[in-house]
Short mmCIF file of C-alpha atoms in Angstrom, two decimals:
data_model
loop_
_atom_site.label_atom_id
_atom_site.label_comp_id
_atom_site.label_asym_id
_atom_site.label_seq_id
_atom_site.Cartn_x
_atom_site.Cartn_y
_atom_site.Cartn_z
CA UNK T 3 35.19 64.52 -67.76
CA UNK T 4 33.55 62.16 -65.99
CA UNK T 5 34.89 58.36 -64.29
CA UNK T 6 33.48 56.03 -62.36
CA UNK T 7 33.75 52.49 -61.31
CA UNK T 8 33.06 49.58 -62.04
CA UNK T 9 32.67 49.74 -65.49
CA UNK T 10 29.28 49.23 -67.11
CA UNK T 11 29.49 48.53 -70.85
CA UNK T 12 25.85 49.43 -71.08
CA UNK T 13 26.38 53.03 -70.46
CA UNK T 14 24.44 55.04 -72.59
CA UNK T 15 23.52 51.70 -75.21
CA UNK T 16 20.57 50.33 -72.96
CA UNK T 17 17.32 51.85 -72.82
CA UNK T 18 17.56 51.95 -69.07
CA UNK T 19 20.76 53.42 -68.68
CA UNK T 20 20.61 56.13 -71.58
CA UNK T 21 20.02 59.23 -69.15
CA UNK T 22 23.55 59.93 -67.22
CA UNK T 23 21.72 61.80 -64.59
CA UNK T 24 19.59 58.97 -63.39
CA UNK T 25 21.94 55.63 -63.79
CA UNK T 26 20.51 52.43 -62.03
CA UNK T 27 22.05 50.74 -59.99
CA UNK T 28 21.48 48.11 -57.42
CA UNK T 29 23.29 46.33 -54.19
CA UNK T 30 20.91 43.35 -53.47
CA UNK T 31 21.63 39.77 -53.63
CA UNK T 32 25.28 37.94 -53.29
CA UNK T 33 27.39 40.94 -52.83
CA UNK T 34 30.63 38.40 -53.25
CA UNK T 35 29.41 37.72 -56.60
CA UNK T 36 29.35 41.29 -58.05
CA UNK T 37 31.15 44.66 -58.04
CA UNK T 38 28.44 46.18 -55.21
CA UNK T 39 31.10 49.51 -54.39
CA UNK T 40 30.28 52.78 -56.98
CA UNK T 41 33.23 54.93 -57.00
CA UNK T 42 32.79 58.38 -58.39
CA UNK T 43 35.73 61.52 -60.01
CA UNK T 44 35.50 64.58 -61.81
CA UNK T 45 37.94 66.33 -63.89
CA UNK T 46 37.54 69.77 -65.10
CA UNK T 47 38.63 69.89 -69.02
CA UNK T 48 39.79 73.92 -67.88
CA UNK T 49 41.98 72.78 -65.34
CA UNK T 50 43.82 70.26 -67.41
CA UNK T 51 47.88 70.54 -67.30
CA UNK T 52 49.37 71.47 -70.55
CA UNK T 53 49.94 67.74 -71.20
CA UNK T 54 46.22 67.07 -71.53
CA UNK T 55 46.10 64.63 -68.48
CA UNK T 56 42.91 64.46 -66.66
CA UNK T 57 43.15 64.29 -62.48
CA UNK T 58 41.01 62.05 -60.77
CA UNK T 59 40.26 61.70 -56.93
CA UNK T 60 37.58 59.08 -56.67
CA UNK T 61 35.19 58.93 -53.70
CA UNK T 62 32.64 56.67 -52.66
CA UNK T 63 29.32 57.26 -53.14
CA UNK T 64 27.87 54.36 -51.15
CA UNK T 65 28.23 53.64 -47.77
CA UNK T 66 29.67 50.56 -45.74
CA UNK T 67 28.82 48.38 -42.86
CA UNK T 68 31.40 46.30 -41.18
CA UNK T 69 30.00 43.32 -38.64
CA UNK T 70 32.05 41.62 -36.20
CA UNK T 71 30.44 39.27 -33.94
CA UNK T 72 31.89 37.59 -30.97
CA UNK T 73 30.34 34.21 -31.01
CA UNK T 74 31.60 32.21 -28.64
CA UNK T 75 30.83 28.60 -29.44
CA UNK T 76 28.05 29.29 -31.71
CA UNK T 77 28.95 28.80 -35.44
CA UNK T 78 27.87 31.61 -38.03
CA UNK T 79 26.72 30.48 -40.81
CA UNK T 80 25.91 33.28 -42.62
CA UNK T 81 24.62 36.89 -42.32
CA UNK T 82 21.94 38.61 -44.20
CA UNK T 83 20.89 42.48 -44.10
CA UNK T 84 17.33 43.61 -44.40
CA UNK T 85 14.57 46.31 -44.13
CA UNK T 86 17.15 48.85 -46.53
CA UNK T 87 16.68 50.46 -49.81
CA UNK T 88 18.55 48.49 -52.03
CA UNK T 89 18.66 50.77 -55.39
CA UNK T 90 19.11 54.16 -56.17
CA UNK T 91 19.84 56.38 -59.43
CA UNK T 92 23.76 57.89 -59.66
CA UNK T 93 23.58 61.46 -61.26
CA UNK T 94 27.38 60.62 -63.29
CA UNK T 95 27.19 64.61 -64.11
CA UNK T 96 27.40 65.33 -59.99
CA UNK T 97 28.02 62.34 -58.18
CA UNK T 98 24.31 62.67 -56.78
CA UNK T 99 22.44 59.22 -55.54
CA UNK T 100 18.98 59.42 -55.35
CA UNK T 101 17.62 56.51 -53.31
CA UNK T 102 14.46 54.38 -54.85
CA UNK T 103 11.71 52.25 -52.95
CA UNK T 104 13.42 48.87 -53.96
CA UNK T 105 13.68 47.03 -50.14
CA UNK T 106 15.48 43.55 -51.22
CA UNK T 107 18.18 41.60 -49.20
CA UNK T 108 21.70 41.65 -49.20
CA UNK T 109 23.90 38.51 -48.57
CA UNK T 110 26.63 39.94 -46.53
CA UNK T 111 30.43 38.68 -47.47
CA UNK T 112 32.65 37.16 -45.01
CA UNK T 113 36.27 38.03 -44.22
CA UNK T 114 38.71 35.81 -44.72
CA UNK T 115 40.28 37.02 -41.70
CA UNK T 116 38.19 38.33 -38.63
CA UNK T 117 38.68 41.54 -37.35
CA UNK T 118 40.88 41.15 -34.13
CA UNK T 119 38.85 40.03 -31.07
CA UNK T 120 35.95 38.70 -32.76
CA UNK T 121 34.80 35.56 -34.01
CA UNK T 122 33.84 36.23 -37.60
CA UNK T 123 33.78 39.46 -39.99
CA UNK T 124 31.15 40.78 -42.89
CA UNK T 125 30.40 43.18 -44.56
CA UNK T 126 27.92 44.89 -47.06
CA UNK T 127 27.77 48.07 -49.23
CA UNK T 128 24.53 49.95 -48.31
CA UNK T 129 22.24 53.03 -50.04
CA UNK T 130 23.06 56.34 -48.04
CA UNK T 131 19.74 56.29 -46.43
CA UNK T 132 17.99 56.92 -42.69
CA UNK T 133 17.51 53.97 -41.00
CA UNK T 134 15.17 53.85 -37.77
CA UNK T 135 15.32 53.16 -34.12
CA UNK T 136 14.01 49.44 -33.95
CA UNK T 137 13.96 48.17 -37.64
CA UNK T 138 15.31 44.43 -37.89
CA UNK T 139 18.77 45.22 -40.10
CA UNK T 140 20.50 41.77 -39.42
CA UNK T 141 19.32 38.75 -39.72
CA UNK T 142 22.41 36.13 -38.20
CA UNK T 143 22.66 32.56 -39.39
CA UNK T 144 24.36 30.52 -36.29
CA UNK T 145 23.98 26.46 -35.93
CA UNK T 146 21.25 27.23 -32.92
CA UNK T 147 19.17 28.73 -35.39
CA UNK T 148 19.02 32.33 -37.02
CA UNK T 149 18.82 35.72 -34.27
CA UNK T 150 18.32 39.20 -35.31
CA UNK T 151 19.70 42.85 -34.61
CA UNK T 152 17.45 45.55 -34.30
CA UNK T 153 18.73 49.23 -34.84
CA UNK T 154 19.19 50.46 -30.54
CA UNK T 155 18.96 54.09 -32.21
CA UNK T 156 18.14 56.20 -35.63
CA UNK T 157 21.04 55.34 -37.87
CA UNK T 158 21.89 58.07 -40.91
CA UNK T 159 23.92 55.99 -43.25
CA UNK T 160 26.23 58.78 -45.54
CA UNK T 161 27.78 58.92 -48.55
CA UNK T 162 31.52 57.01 -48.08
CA UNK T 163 30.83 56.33 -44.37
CA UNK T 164 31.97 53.04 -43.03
CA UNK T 165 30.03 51.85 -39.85
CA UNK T 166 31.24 49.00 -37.59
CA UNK T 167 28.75 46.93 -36.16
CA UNK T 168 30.36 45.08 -33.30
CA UNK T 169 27.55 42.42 -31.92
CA UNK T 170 28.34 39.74 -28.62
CA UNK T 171 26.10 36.59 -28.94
CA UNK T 172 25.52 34.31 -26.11
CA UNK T 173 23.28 31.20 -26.17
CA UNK T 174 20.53 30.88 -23.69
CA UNK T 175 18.35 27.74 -23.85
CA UNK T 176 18.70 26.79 -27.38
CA UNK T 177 18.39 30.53 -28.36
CA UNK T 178 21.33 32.72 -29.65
CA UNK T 179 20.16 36.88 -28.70
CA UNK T 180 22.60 39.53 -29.31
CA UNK T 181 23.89 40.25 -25.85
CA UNK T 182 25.69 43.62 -27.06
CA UNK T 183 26.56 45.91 -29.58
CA UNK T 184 28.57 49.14 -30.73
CA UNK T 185 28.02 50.82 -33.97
CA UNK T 186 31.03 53.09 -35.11
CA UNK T 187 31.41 55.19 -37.35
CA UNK T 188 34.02 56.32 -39.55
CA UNK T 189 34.92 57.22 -43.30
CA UNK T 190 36.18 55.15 -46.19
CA UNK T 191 40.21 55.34 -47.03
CA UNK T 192 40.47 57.58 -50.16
#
């Protein structure tokens, strides 16, 4: 037996999502807007208690940024990820995601309460993929005008890893830079 979430009532009823070992499914766009998380269980029908309940320990299949940015005085507007695979296919049999070639952008979401010491929070729900040394993978909104972050090192995002991106801004002649940054890593809450 099988579970995941969030529910798709198109399971197995549209002609795209008919084969249970390749399910689309996609993170671009508005993450606010939309379920963006796929959680994942198995049960084993032979290991089933004698009152026919089913077990389930979900895990994430996805992966998770966090981004706190000090600021300062600058105001963030808004904060946009880029230059990642945005779809994959979810074996349901396994739990297997198989990434595609679908490079879109995701509209991070804000926290309605920063993470202590920082300015403003975000954060996104990413493909496990590799990401390299140098690509562009933020793209920050601030009143002085928009600044980007560009990987410092290779970056292996994993199946229901969380990684904190914690970025300092300062504003130098008009022009908002990211000064510093830490990327942490750590693994989702079961």
């Amino acid at each position: 037996i099988y579970a995941y979430y969030p529910y798709d009532p198109q399971m197995s009823a549209k002609e795209d999502k008919l084969n249970l070992q390749q399910y689309p499914f996609d993170v671009s766009g508005d993450q606010s807007v939309l379920a963006k998380d796929f959680l994942w269980a198995k049960s084993v029908l032979n290991d089933l208690p004698s009152g026919n309940r089913a077990n389930f320990v979900f895990r994430h299949l996805l992966s998770k940024i966090v981004i706190n940015i000090s600021s300062g005085s600058t105001v963030i507007q808004d904060v946009s990820v880029h230059n990642t695979i945005t779809s994959c296919t979810i074996n349901i049999r396994n739990g297997d995601v198989t990434v595609s070639d679908k490079n879109d952008i995701i509209q991070a979401v804000p926290h309605d309460l920063p993470e202590e010491g920082y300015d403003v929070t975000f954060e996104a729900i990413l493909i496990p993929q590799q990401l390299v040394s140098g690509t562009t993978v933020l793209l920050i909104n601030t009143d002085a005008g928009y600044t980007f972050f560009n990987l410092p090192s290779d970056l292996n995002l994993l199946s229901g890893s969380i990684y904190t991106f914690n970025l300092t801004l300062v504003q130098n002649l008009n022009r908002v830079k990211v000064e510093k940054a830490v990327v942490l890593n750590s693994m989702f809450m079961e």
